XYZ file of C-alpha atoms in Angstrom:
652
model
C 35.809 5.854 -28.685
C 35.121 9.381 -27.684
C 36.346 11.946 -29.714
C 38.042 14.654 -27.707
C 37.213 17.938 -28.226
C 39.389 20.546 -29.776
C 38.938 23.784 -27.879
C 39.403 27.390 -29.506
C 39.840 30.634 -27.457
C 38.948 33.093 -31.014
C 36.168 34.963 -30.204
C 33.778 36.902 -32.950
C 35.220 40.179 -31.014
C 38.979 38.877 -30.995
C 39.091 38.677 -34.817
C 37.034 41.452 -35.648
C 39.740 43.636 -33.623
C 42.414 41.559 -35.491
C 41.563 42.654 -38.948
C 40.582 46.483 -37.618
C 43.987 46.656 -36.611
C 45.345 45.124 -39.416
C 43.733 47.572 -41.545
C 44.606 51.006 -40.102
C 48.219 49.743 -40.200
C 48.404 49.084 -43.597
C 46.395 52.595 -44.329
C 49.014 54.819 -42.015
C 51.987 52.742 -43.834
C 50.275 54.048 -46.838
C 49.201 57.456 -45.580
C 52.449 60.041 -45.827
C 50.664 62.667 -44.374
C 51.312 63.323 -40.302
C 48.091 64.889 -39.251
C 45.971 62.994 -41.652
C 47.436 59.311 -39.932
C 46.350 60.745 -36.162
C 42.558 61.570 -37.491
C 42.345 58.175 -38.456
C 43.787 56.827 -35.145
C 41.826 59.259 -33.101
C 38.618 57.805 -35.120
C 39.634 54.079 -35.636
C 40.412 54.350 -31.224
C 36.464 55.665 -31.106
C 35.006 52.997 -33.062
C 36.835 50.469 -30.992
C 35.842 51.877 -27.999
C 32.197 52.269 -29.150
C 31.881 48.708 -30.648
C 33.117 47.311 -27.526
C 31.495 49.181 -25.348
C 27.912 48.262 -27.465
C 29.459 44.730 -27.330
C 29.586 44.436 -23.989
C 26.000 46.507 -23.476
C 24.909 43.420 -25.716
C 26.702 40.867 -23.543
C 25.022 42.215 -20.387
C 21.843 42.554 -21.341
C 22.301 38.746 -22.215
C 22.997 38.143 -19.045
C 20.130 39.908 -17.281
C 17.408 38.323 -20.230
C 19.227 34.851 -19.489
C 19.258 35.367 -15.573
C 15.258 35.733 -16.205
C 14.735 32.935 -18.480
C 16.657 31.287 -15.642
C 14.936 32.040 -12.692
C 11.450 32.091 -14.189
C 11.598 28.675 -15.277
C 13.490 27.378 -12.771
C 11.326 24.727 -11.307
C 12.049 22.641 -14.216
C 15.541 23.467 -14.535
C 16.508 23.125 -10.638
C 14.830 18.920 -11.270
C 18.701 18.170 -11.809
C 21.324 18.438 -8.474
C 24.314 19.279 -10.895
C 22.178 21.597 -13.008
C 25.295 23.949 -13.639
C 27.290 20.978 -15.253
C 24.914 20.558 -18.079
C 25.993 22.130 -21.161
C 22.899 24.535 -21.862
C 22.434 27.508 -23.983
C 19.773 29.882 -24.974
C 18.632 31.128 -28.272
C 15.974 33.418 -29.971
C 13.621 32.337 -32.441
C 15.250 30.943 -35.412
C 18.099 29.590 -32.981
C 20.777 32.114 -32.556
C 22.357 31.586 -29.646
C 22.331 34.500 -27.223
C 23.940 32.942 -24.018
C 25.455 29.960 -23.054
C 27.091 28.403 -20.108
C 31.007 27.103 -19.648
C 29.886 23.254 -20.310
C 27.903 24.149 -23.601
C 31.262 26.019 -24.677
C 33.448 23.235 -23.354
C 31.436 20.963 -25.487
C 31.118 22.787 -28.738
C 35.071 24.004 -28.304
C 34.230 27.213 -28.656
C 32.323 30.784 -28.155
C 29.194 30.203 -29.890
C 26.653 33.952 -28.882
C 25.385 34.761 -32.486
C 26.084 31.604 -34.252
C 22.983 29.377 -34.905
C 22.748 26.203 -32.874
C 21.459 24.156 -35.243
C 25.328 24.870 -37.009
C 27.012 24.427 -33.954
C 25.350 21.010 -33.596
C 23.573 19.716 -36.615
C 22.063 16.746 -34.265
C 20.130 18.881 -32.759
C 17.678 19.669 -35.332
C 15.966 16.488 -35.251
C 12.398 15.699 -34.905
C 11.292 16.518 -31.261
C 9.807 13.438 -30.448
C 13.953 11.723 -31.092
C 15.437 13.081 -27.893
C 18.758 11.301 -28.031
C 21.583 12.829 -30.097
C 25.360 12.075 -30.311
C 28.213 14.155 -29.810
C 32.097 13.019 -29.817
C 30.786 9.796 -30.096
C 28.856 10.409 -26.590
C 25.160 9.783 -26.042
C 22.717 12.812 -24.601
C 19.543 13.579 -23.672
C 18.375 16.712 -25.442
C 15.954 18.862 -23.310
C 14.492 22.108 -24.861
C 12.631 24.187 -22.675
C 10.080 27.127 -24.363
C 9.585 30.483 -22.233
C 8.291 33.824 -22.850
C 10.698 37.093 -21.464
C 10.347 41.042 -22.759
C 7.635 39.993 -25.170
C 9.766 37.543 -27.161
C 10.199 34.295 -27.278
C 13.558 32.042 -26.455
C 14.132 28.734 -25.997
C 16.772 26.530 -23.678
C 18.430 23.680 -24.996
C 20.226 20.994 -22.155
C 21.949 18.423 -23.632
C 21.817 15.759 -20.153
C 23.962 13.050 -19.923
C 22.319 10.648 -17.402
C 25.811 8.661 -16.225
C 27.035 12.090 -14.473
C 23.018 13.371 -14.193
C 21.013 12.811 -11.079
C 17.898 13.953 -10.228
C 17.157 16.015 -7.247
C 13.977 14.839 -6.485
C 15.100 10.939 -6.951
C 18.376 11.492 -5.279
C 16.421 13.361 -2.439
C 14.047 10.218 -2.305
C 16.704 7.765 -2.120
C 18.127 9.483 0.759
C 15.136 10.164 2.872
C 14.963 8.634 6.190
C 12.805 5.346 6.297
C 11.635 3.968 9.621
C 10.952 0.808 10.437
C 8.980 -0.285 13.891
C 9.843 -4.380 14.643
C 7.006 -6.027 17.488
C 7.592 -10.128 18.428
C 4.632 -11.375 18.480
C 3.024 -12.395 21.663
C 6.808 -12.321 23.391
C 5.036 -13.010 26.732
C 3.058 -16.469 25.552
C 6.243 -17.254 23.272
C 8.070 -16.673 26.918
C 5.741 -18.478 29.334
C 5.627 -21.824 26.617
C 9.495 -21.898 26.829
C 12.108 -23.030 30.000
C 12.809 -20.007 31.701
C 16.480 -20.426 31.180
C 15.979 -20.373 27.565
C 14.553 -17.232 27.767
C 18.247 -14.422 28.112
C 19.354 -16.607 24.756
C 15.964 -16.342 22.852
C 16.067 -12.613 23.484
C 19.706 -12.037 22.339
C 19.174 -14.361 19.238
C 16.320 -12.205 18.205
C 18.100 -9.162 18.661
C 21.413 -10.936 16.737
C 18.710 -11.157 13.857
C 17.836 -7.801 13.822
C 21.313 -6.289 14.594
C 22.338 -8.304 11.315
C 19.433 -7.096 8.547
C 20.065 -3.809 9.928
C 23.941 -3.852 8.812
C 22.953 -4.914 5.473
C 20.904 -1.440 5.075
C 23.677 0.451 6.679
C 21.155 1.621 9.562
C 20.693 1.618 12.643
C 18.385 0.106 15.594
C 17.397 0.836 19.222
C 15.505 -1.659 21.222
C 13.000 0.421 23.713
C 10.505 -2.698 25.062
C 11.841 -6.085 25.976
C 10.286 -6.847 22.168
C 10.567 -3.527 20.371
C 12.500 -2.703 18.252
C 13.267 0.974 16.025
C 15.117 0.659 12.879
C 16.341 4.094 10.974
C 18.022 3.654 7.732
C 18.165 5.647 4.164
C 15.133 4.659 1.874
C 17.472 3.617 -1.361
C 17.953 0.256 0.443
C 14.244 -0.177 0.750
C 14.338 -1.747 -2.158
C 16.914 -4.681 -0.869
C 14.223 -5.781 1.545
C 11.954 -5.614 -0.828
C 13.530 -7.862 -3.193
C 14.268 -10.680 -0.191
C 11.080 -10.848 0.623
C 11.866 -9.922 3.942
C 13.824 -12.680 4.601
C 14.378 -11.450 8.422
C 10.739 -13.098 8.781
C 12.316 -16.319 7.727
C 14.994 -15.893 9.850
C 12.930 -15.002 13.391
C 11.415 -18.522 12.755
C 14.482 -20.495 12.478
C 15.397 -19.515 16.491
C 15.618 -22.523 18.467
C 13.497 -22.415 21.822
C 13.329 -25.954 23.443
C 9.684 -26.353 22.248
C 9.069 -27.066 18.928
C 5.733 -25.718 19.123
C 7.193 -22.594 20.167
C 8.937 -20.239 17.528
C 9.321 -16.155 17.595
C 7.884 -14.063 15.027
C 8.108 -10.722 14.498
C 5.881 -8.150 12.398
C 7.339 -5.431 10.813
C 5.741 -2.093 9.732
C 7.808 -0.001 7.453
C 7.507 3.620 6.686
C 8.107 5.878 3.764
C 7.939 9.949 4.352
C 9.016 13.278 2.950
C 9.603 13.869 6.852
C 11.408 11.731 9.211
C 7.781 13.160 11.176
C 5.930 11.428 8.395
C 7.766 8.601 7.967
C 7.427 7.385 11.452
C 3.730 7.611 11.357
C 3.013 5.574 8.434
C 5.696 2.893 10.261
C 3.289 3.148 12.888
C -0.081 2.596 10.976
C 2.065 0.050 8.805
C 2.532 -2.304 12.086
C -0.825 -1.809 13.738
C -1.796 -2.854 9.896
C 0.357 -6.049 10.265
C -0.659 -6.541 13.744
C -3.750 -6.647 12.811
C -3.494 -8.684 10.133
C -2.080 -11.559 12.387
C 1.363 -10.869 12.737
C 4.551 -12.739 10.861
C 4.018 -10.231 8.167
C 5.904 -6.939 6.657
C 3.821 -3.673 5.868
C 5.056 -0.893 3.705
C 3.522 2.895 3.615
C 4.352 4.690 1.072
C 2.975 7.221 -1.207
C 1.453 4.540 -3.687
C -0.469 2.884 -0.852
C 0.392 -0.250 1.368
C 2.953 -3.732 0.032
C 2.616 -6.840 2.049
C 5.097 -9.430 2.471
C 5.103 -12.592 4.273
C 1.688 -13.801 6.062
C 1.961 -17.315 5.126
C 2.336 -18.674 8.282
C -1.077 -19.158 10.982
C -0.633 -16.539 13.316
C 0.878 -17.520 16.686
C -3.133 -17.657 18.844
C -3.127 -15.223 22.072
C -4.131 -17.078 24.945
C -4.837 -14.353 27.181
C -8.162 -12.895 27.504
C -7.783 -9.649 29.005
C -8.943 -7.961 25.869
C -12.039 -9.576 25.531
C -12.624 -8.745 29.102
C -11.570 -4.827 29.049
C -13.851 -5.087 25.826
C -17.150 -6.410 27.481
C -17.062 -4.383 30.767
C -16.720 -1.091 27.984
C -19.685 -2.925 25.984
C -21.949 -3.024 28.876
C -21.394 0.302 30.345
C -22.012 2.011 26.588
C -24.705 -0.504 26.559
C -26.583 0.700 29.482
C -26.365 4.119 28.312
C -28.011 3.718 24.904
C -31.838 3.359 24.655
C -31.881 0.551 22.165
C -29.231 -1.686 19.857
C -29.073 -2.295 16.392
C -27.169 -5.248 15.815
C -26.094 -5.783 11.981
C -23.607 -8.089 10.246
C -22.381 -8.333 6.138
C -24.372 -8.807 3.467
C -25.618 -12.182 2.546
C -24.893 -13.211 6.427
C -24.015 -16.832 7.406
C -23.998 -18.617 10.648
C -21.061 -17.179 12.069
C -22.560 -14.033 11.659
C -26.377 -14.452 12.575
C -24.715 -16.825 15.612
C -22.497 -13.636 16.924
C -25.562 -11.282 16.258
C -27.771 -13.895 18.551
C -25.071 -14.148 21.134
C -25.129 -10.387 22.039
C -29.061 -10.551 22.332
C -28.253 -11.912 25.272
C -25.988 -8.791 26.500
C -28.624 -6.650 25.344
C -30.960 -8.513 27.539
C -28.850 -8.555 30.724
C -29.385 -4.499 30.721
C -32.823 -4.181 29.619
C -32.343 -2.844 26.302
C -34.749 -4.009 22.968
C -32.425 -4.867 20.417
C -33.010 -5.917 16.776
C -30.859 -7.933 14.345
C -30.912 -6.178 10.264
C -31.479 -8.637 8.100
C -32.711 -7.636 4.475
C -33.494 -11.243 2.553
C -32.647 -14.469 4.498
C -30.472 -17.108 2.399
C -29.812 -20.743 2.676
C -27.378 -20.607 4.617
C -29.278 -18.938 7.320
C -32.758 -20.488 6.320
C -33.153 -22.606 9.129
C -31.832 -20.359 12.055
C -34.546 -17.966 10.461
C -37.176 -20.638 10.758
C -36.256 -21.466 14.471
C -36.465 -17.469 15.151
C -39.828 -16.951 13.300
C -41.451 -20.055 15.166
C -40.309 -18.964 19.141
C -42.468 -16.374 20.157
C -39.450 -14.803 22.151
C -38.234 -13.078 19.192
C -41.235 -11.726 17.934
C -39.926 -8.855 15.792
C -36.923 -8.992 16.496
C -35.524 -8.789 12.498
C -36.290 -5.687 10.817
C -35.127 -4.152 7.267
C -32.746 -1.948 6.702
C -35.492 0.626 6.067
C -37.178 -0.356 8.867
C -33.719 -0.060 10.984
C -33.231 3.239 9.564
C -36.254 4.714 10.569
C -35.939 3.391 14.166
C -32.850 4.557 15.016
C -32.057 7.816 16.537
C -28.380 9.340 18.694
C -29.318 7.007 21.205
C -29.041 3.763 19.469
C -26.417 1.673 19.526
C -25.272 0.081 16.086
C -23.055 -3.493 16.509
C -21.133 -4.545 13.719
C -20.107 -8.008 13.714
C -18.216 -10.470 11.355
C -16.580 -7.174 8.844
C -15.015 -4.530 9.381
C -15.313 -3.138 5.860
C -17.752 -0.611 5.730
C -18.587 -1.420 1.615
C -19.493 -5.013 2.794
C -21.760 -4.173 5.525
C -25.537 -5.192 4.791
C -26.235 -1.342 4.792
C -23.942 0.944 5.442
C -26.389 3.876 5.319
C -26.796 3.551 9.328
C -23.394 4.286 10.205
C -24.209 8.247 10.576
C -27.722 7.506 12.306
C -25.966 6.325 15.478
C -24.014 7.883 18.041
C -22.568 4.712 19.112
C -20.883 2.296 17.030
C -19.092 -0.996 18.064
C -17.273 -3.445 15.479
C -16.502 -7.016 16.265
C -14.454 -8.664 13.777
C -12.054 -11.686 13.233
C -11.262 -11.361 9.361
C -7.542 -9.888 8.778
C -7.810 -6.401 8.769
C -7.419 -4.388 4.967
C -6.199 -1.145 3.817
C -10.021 -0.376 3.771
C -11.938 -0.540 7.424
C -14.510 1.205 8.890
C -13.026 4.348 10.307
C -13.583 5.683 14.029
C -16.005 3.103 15.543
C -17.082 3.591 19.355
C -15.549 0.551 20.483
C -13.456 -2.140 18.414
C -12.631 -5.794 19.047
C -10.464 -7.302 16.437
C -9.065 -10.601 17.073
C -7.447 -11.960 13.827
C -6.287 -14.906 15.925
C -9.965 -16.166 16.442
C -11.931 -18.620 14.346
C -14.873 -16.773 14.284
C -16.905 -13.750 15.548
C -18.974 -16.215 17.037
C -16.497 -17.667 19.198
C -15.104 -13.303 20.042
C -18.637 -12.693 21.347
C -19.039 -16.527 23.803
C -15.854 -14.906 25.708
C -17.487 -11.449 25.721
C -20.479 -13.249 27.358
C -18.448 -15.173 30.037
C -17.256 -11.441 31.304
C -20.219 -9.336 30.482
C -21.725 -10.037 33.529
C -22.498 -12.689 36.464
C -25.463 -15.093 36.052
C -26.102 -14.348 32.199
C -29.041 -15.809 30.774
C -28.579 -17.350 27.458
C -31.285 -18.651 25.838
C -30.920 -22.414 23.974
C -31.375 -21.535 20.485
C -28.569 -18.425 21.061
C -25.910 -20.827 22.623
C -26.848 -22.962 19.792
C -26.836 -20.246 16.838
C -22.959 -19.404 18.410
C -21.814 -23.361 18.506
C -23.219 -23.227 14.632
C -21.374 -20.569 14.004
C -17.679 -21.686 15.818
C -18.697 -24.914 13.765
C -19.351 -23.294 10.220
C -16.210 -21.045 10.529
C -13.822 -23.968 11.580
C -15.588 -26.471 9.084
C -16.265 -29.070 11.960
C -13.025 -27.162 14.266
C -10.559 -29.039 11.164
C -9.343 -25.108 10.608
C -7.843 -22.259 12.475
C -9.006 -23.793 15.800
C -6.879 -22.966 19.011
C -7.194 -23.731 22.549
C -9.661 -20.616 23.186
C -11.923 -22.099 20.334
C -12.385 -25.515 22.348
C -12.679 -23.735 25.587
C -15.504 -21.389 24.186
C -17.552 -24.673 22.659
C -16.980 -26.082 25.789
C -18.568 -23.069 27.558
C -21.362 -23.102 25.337
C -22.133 -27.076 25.729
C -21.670 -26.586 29.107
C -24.437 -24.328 28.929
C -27.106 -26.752 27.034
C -25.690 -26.287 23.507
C -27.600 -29.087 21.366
C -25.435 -30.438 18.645
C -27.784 -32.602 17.145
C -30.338 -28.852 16.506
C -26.796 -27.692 15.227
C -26.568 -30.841 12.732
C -30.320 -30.139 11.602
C -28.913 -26.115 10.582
C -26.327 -28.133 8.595
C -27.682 -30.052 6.100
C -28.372 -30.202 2.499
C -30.966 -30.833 0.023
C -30.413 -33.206 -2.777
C -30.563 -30.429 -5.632
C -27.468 -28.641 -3.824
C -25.693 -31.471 -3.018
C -26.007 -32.451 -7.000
C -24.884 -28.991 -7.714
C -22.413 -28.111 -5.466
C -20.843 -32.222 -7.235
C -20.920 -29.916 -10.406
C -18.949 -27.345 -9.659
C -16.241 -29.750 -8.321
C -16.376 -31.905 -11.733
C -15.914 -28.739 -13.517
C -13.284 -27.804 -11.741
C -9.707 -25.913 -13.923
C -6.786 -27.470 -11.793
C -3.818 -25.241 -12.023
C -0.084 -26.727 -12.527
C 0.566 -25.257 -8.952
C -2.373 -27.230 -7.142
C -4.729 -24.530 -7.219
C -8.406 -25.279 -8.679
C -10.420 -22.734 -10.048
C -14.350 -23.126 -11.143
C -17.809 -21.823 -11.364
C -20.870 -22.127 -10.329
C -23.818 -22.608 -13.234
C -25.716 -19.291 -13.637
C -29.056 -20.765 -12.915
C -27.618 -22.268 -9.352
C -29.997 -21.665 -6.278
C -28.260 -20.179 -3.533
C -24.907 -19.206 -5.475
C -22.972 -17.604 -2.795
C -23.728 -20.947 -0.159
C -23.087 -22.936 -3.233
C -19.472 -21.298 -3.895
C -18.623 -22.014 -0.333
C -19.134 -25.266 -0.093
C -17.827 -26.396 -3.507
C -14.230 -24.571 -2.330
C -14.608 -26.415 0.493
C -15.155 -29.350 -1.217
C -12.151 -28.765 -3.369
C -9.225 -28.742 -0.963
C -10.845 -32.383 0.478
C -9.312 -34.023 -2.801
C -5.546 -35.162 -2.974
C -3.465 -32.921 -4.527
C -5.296 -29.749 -4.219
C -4.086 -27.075 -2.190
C -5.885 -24.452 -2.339
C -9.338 -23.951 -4.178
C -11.326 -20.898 -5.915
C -15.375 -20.823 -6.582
C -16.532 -17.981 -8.440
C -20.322 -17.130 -8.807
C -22.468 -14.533 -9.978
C -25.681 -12.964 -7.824
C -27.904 -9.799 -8.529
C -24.828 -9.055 -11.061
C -21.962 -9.459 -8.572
C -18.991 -11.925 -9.078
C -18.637 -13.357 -5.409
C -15.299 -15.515 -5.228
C -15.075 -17.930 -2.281
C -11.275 -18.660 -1.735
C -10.227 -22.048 0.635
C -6.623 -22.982 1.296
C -5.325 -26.429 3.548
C -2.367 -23.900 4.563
C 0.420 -23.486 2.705
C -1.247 -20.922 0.232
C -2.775 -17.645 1.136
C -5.930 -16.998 -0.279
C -6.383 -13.751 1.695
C -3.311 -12.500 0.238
C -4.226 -13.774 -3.228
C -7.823 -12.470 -2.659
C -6.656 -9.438 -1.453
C -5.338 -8.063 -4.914
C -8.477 -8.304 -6.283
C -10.092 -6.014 -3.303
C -11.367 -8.914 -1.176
C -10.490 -10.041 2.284
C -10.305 -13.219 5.090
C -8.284 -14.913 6.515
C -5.181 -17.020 5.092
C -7.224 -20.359 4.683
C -10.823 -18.938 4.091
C -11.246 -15.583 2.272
C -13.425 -14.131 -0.491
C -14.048 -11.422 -2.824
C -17.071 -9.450 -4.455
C -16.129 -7.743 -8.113
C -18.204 -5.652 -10.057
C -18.238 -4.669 -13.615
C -15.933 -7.185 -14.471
C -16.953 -10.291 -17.040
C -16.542 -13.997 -16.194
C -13.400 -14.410 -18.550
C -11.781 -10.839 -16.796
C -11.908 -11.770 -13.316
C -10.803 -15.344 -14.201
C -7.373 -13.747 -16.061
C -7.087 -11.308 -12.953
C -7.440 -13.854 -10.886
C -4.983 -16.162 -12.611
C -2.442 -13.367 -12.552
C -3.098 -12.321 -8.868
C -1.876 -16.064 -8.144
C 1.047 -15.868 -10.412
C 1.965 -12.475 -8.153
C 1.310 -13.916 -5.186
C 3.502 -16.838 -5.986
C 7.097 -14.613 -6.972
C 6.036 -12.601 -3.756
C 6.322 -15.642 -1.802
């Protein structure tokens, strides 16, 4: 139980006056003599006046030296909103107290200037490192603060009692203004795919959702599109959406619309700001982020970086392809002002991205301009489509080095991404500044880490594959477009490879641009022959799926041997493999190449390996994703890996 403190008014001057006075009236009542008593009143009546007047000199200049002390460290000081409620008190060296404020004296119970602190409270002089001390059976804080005034040193003591403490800077953060921007995704396709007289009570139920998370953060909303949405509330109950895992998500799914294959989903970018100003742009970049990332998803800016939530669900495909169109009419005009095109995908390329890199050959062609595909050391999985290239005399030189590419290029030249949009994983990343133009075609779920300012940029997380993004940019690049056989077949490889035989992420624009390309004289049997395997990979890749560490939650990690051929190829298709068998979900491959750990990450759908993949600074999509680590061992990327599940898992 709290003692409560006894309080005395007797000041050092109080009783020094006392016992004066009590003196010269005992000497005049022993003093006879009449002029004799009024010398020694006249001189007792100076020294009164003079000590008090010294007294309060002293007191003063107190003041002033503490005022200084004060001000010049008041950055530290001014941390605390009720600053003047904290019992403090200043002393000189050897800890005489010189000044104090009316919660130190409340405390101690009574005037303290010129008594030693360390007397006043004992507590206090404890060890520095033991910052709690007791008083009247309360707990504090004990704060001393060193500064330098006049040439001498003092010292401020704070004894801080956190339960009636707050911080200014984490009460001011609690109460800043946090923004939130809501989108539905694809309202007009979720729209057209229901009855039209479902459509007034889809709307309102959506905004019912809203209207309701809102009220539980005390905020408020304004809708200013038919499926936008601007939510304002204080930042302190950030941290209750955080903890629900954004359970609106959840909730948008749950709407009824007539057509089960039809549900809304929203994404929601969230920012965090010193400014309402800055706040609202990092809600912006947040939901272009989630946008971007397929929708169904929450973003957070902050100051630490980006926090995703949700993204478990396949993103709802666009079926419109006005973008792709708007895209290839800009393509070709750029095109047709550049004098030649460098065309360059990631490193260790694969069909999807040698197929994409093919397919705009035949853009390039359509305007007369030479272009070349960058391609540093060919790999299984492209050995054969570099065979084909090699043996048609149509292509004659058409792959060059990096070096090479770098030497060829001037402000004229047009550089293509395709298949990444991180600038780290490009095959060389060098020829970024050599050209004026750059373009980036990309399916992969964008990251907090992209290539910044391209030319143009198509980004279609909803697509299978780059391959398939650049067939539609062919159907609209221009009239009577001359593809030739082994480029329609390099894209149908690459569609094929991406989807696994179109078993994943395959929508109705995947079909339609396979159909396009058969239409066109696509062989599938030349795609089979891209396909296959030799025994001694088959063997291996039968390995790495015997080896295999299956995880309590369905997910199987393994690795490839060191002396593998082909690791990376190897990786892939053992994940692959993986997620075939019963009772496997989701499937990790790790391998090591030129002293790289490459992870391959494949999921049947209910787990996201981009999201898992993602913590460990890879990327994907939410069935196929992957990762390249460096300067980690084996056994470290394994426990990161391990815990980067466990993560995902309570964030899901």
């Amino acid at each position: 139980m709290k003692e409560k403190t006894k309080i005395s008014y007797v000041s050092n001057e109080l009783v020094i006056f006392l016992v004066l006075l009590a003196a010269v009236v005992f000497v005049l009542l022993l003093i006879q003599h009449t002029y004799l008593r009024m010398a020694i009143l006249v001189i007792v009546f100076v020294v009164a006046v003079l000590y008090f007047m010294i007294s309060t000199m002293n007191k003063q200049r107190w003041f002033y030296t503490a005022a200084q002390i004060l001000t010049t460290c008041s950055e530290r000081i001014d941390k605390y909103v009720n600053a003047v409620t904290i019992p403090t008190a200043i002393t000189k060296q050897g800890g005489v107290i010189g000044w104090h404020n009316p919660a130190f004296f409340m405390l101690a119970g009574m005037h303290c200037e010129g008594k030693n602190i360390f007397r006043v409270f004992p507590q206090l002089n404890k060890p520095e490192k033991d910052k709690k001390v007791k008083i009247h059976g309360k707990t504090y804080y004990k704060e001393t603060i060193g500064c330098e005034w006049g040439g001498k040193e003092y010292t401020i003591h704070r004894l801080i009692d956190f339960e009636k403490t707050y911080e200014a800077s984490a009460l001011s953060k609690s109460l800043t203004t946090t923004i939130c921007h809501i989108q539905v995704d694809n309202y007009g396709d979720l729209l057209r795919g229901t009855e039209q007289s479902c459509h007034a009570e889809i709307g309102a139920e959506i905004e019912h959702v809203i209207f309701k998370n809102v009220r539980n953060v005390h905020g408020a909303y304004q809708k200013y599109d038919r499926d936008k949405f601007i939510v304002i509330f204080e930042r302190r109950f950030l941290s209750s959406l955080m903890q629900s895992k954004f359970d609106i998500l959840n909730e948008m799914r749950k709407i009824g619309t007539g057509n089960d294959a039809f549900h809304p989903t929203i994404s929601v970018g969230t920012g965090v700001g010193a400014s309402p100003e800055e706040a609202n742009s990092n809600a912006t970049a947040a939901l272009e982020l989630a946008l971007a990332r397929g929708g169904d998803q929450a973003v957070i800016k902050e100051e630490a970086g980006y926090k995703f939530y949700g993204g478990t669900q396949q993103g709802m495909e666009k079926r419109t392809r006005v973008k792709s169109r708007m895209f290839a009419h800009a393509l070709k005009n750029m095109m047709e002002q550049c004098d030649k095109v460098m065309i360059m995908g990631h490193t260790v390329p694969d069909l999807d991205c040698m197929g994409a890199a093919m397919g705009l050959l035949a853009c390039a062609r359509k305007v007369e301009k030479k272009a070349y595909i960058v391609l540093d050391k060919p790999n299984a999985a492209i050995q054969g489509l570099v065979d084909e290239i090699a043996r048609d005399p149509d292509y004659k030189d058409l792959l060059v080095t990096p070096q090479d590419a770098a030497s060829m290029m001037d402000q004229k030249t047009m550089l293509i991404v395709v298949d990444t949009q991180i600038a780290d994983f490009a095959l060389a990343p060098s020829l970024f500044g050599k050209a004026d133009t750059l373009v980036v075609i990309d399916h992969h779920l964008r990251g907090t880490d992209h290539i910044e300012n391209p030319t143009l940029y198509l980004h279609e997380p909803y697509a299978s594959s780059t391959a398939e993004m650049v067939t539609e940019i062919l159907q609209y690049f221009a009239d009577k477009m001359h593809i030739k056989p082994l480029e329609l077949e390099s894209l149908l490889a690459g569609i094929t490879i991406d989807t696994k035989g179109f078993s994943f992420k395959t929508g109705v624009r995947t079909f339609e641009a396979a159909s396009y390309l058969r239409k066109l004289g696509a062989d599938t049997t030349t795609i089979r022959h891209l396909f296959q395997d030799d025994l001694e990979t088959f063997n291996a890749r039968a390995k790495v799926v015997q080896g295999a560490d299956i995880l309590p939650s369905g997910i199987a990690i393994s690795w490839c041997p060191d002396d593998a051929k082909n690791p990376q190829l190897l990786a892939a298709q053992a994940a692959d493999s993986l997620i075939g068998i019963r009772g496997i979900s989701a499937s990790f491959v790790l391998c090591e190449q030129n002293g790289v750990i490459l992870v391959s990450g494949r999921s049947i759908g209910g787990i996201n390996v981009q999201r898992i993949l993602e913590k460990l600074g890879g990327g994907g999509h939410a069935t196929i994703a992957g990762a390249q680590i460096k300067g980690m061992s084996k056994e470290q990327i394994v426990t990161e890996l391990k815990e980067a599940i466990e993560e995902y898992k309570k964030e899901s």
